[in-house]
Short mmCIF file of C-alpha atoms in Angstrom, two decimals:
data_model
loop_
_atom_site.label_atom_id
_atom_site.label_comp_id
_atom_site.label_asym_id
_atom_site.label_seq_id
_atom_site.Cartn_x
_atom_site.Cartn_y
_atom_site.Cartn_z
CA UNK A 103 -5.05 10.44 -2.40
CA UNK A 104 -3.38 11.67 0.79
CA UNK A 105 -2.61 15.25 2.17
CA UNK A 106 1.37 16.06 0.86
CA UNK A 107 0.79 19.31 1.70
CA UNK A 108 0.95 18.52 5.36
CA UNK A 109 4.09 18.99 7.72
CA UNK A 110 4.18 16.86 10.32
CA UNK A 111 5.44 13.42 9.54
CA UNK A 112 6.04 10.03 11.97
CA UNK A 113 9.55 9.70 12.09
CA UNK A 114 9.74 9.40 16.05
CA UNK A 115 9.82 6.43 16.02
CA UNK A 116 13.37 6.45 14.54
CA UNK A 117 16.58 6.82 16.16
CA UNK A 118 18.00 10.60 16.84
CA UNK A 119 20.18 10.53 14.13
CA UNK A 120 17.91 8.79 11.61
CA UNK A 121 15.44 11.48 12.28
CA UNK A 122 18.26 14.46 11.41
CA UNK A 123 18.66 12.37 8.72
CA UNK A 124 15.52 12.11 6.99
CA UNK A 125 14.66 15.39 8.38
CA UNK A 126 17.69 16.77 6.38
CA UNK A 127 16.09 14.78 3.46
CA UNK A 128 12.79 16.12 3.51
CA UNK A 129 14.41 19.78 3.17
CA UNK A 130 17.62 19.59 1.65
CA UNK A 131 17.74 16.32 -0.23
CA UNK A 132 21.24 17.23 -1.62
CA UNK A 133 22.75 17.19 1.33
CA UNK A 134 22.91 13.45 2.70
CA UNK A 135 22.98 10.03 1.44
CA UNK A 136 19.42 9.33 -0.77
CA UNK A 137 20.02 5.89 -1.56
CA UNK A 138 20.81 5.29 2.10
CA UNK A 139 17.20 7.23 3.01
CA UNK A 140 16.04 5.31 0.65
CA UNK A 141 17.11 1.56 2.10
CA UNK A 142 16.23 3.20 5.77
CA UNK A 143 12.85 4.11 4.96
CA UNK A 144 11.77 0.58 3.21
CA UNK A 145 13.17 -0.99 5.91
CA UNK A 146 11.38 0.62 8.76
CA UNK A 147 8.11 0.12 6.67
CA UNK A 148 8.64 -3.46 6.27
CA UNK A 149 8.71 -3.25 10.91
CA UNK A 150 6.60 -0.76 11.45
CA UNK A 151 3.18 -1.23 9.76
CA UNK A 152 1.97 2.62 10.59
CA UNK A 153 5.03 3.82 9.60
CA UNK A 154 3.97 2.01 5.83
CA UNK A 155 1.31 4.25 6.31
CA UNK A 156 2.93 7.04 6.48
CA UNK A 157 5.97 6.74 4.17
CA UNK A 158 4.32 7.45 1.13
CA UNK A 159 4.09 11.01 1.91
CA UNK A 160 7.34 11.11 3.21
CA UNK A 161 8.76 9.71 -0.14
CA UNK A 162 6.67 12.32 -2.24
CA UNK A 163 8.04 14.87 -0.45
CA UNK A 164 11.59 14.65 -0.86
CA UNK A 165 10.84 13.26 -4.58
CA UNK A 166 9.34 16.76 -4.93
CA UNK A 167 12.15 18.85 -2.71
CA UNK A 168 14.95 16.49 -4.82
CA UNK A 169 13.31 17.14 -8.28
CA UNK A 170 13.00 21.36 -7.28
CA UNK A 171 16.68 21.56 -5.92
CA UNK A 172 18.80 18.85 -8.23
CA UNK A 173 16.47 18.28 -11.15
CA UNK A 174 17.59 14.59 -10.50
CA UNK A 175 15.85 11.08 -9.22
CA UNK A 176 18.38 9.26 -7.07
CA UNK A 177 15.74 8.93 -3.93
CA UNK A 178 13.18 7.77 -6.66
CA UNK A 179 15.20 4.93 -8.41
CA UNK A 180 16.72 4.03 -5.00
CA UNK A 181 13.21 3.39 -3.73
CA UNK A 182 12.28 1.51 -6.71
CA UNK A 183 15.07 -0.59 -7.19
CA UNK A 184 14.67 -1.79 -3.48
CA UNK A 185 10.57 -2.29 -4.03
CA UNK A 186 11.61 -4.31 -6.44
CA UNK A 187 14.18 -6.33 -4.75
CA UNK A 188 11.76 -7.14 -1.83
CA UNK A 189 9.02 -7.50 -4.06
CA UNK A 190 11.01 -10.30 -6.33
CA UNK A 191 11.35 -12.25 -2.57
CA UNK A 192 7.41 -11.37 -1.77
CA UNK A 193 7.06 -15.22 -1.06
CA UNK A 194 10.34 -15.72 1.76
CA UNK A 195 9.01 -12.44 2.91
CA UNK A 196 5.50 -13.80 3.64
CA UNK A 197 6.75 -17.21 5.33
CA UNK A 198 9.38 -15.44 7.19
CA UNK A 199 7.39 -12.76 8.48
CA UNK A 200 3.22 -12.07 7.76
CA UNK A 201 3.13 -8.63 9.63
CA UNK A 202 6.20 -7.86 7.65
CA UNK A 203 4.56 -8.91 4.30
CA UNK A 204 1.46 -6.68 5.32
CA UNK A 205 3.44 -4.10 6.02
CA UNK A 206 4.92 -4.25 2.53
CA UNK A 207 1.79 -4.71 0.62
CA UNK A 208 0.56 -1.58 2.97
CA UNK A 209 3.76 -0.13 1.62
CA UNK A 210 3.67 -0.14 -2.04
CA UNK A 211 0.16 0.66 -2.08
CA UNK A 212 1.09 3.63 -0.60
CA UNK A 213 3.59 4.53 -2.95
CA UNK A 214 1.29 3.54 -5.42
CA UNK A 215 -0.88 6.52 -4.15
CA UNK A 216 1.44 8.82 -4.02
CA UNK A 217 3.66 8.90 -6.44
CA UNK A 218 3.23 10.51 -9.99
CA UNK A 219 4.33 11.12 -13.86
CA UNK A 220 2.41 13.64 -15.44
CA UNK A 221 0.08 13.48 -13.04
CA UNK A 222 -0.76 9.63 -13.06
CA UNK A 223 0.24 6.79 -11.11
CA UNK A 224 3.50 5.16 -11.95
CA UNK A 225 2.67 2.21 -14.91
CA UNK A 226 5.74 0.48 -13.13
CA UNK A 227 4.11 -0.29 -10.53
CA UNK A 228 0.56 -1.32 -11.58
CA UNK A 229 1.15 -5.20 -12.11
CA UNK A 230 3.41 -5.44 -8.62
CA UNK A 231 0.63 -3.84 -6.83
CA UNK A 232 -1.52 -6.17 -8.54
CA UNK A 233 0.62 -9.15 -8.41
CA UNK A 234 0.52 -8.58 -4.03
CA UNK A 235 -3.21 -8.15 -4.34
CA UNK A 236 -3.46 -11.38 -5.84
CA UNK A 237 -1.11 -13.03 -3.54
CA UNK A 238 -3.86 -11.97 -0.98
CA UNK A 239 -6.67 -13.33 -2.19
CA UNK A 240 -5.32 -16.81 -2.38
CA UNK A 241 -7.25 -19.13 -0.28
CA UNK A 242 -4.60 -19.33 2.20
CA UNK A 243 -4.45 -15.80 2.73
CA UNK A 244 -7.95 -15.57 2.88
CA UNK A 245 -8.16 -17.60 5.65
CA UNK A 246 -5.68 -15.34 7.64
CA UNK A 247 -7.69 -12.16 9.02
CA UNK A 248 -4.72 -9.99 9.17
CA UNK A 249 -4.22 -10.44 5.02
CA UNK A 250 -8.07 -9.94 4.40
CA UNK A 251 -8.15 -6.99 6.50
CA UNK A 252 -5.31 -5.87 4.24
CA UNK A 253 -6.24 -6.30 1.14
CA UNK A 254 -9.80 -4.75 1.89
CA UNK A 255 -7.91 -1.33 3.40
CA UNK A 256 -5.58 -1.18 -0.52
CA UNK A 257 -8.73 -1.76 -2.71
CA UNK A 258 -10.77 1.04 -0.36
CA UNK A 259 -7.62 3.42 -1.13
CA UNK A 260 -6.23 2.74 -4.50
CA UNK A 261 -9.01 0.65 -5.78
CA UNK A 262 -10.39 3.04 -7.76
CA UNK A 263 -7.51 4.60 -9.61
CA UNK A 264 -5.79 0.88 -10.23
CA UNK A 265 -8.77 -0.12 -12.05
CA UNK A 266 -8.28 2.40 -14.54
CA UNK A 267 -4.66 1.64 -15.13
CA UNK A 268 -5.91 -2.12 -16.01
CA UNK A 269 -9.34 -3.20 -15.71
CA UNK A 270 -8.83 -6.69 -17.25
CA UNK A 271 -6.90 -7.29 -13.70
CA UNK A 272 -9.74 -6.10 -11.66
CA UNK A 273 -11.83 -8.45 -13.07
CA UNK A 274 -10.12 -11.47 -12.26
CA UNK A 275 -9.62 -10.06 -8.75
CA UNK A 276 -12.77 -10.02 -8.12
CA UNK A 277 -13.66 -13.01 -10.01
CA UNK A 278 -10.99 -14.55 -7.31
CA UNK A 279 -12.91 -12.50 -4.55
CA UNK A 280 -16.25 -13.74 -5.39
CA UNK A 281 -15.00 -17.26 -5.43
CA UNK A 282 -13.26 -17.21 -1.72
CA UNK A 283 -16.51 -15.43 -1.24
CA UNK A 284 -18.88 -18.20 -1.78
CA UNK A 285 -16.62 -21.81 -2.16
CA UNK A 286 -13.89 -21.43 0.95
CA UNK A 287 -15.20 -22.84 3.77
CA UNK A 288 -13.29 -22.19 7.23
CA UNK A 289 -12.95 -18.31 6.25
CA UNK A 290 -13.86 -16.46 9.50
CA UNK A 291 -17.18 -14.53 9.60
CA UNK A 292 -15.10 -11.25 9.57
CA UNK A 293 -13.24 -12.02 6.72
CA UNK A 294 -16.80 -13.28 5.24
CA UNK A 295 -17.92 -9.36 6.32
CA UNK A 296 -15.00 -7.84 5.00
CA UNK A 297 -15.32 -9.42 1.40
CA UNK A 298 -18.79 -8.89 1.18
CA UNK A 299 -18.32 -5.44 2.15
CA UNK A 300 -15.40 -4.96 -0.50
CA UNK A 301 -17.66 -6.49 -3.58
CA UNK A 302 -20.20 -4.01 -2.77
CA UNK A 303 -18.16 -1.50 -2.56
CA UNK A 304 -16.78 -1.97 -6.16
CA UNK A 305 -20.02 -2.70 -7.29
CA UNK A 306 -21.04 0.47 -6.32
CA UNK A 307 -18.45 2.43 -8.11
CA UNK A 308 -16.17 2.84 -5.61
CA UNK A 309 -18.40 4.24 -3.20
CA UNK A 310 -19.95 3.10 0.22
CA UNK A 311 -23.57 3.48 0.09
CA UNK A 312 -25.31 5.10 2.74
CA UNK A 313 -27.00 1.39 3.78
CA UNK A 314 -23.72 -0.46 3.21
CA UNK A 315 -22.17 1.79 5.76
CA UNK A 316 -25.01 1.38 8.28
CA UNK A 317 -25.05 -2.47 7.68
CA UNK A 318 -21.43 -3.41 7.63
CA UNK A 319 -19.99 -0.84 10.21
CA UNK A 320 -22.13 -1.10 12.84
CA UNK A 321 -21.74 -4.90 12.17
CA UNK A 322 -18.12 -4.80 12.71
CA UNK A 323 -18.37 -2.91 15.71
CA UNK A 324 -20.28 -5.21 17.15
#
């Protein structure tokens, strides 16, 4: 998982008074409109695919400074309700807009990450996460670089921990994987890297082994 305990977060690439804003947030929840910090940060994430990145943390931490001042969840079901929303239009979203649709599936992974109950990830979002991982390795997808690189960066980061939440899914994944793998034809010889790459990975318990790393990363430097 991430570093919450850091201070610093990306907002500059927000407006003045969007950055008082979720600075105000990040402090002093209570004080300003969550739902509306809420709808501001999903939208910039959907834009801005290093702010996705980033806004996990960001959400944690108010979550955290909300939960400490209010005892309450407003920021939390806000979020949700609209990760819902976008996610229930996933396919418009992906016609209308790929780097947007990355920048979702970059986004609720990262939420994925961060967010907790009792110190586990949030069972409400295990089969959306899924569901966009899927949607990725579809053979049209995996003949699009950008959604290959995409879904190989989630499965490095959350891989791991969404496996345990459901297994059974991370079979057929990978069943899916292995298929686009070896039957596609047309995939580029990146993607063909990257997929490789992510079944050893897996195969290896999560874990890149010392030759893997040699092998594929000086390969895609190259």
């Amino acid at each position: 998982m991430g570093e919450p305990g850091r201070e610093e977060y990306e907002i500059h690439s927000f407006d003045a008074e969007t950055q008082r804003l979720l600075k105000t947030a990040l402090k002093e929840p209570g004080a300003v409109d969550l739902e509306k910090v809420a709808n501001v940060i999903v939208d910039q994430s959907l834009k801005d695919c290093m702010f996705s990145k980033e806004a996990g943390r960001i959400c944690y931490t108010i979550i955290q400074a909300e939960s400490k001042q209010a005892s309450q969840s407003v920021f939390r079901r806000g979020l949700l309700n609209r990760l819902q929303q976008e996610y229930q239009a996933r396919e418009q979203l992906r016609a209308r807009s790929l780097q947007g649709w990355v920048c979702y599936v970059t986004f609720i992974c990262n939420i994925f990450d961060y967010l907790r109950v009792n110190n586990m990830p949030m069972m409400a979002l295990v089969n959306p996460v899924y569901d966009c991982l899927f949607r990725l390795a579809q053979p049209d997808s995996l003949h699009k670089e950008e959604e290959v690189d995409c879904l190989v960066l989630q499965l490095h980061r959350i891989g791991e921990q969404l496996e345990k939440m459901n297994g059974q899914r991370m079979d057929e994944l990978f069943g899916l994987l292995r298929d686009g793998f070896l039957l596609q034809d047309g995939l580029s010889s990146l993607s063909q890297l990257l997929l490789l790459e992510l079944i050893e990975f897996r195969a290896a318990g999560w874990r890149t082994t010392p030759a893997a790393q040699k092998y594929y990363y000086s390969e895609v430097s190259d």
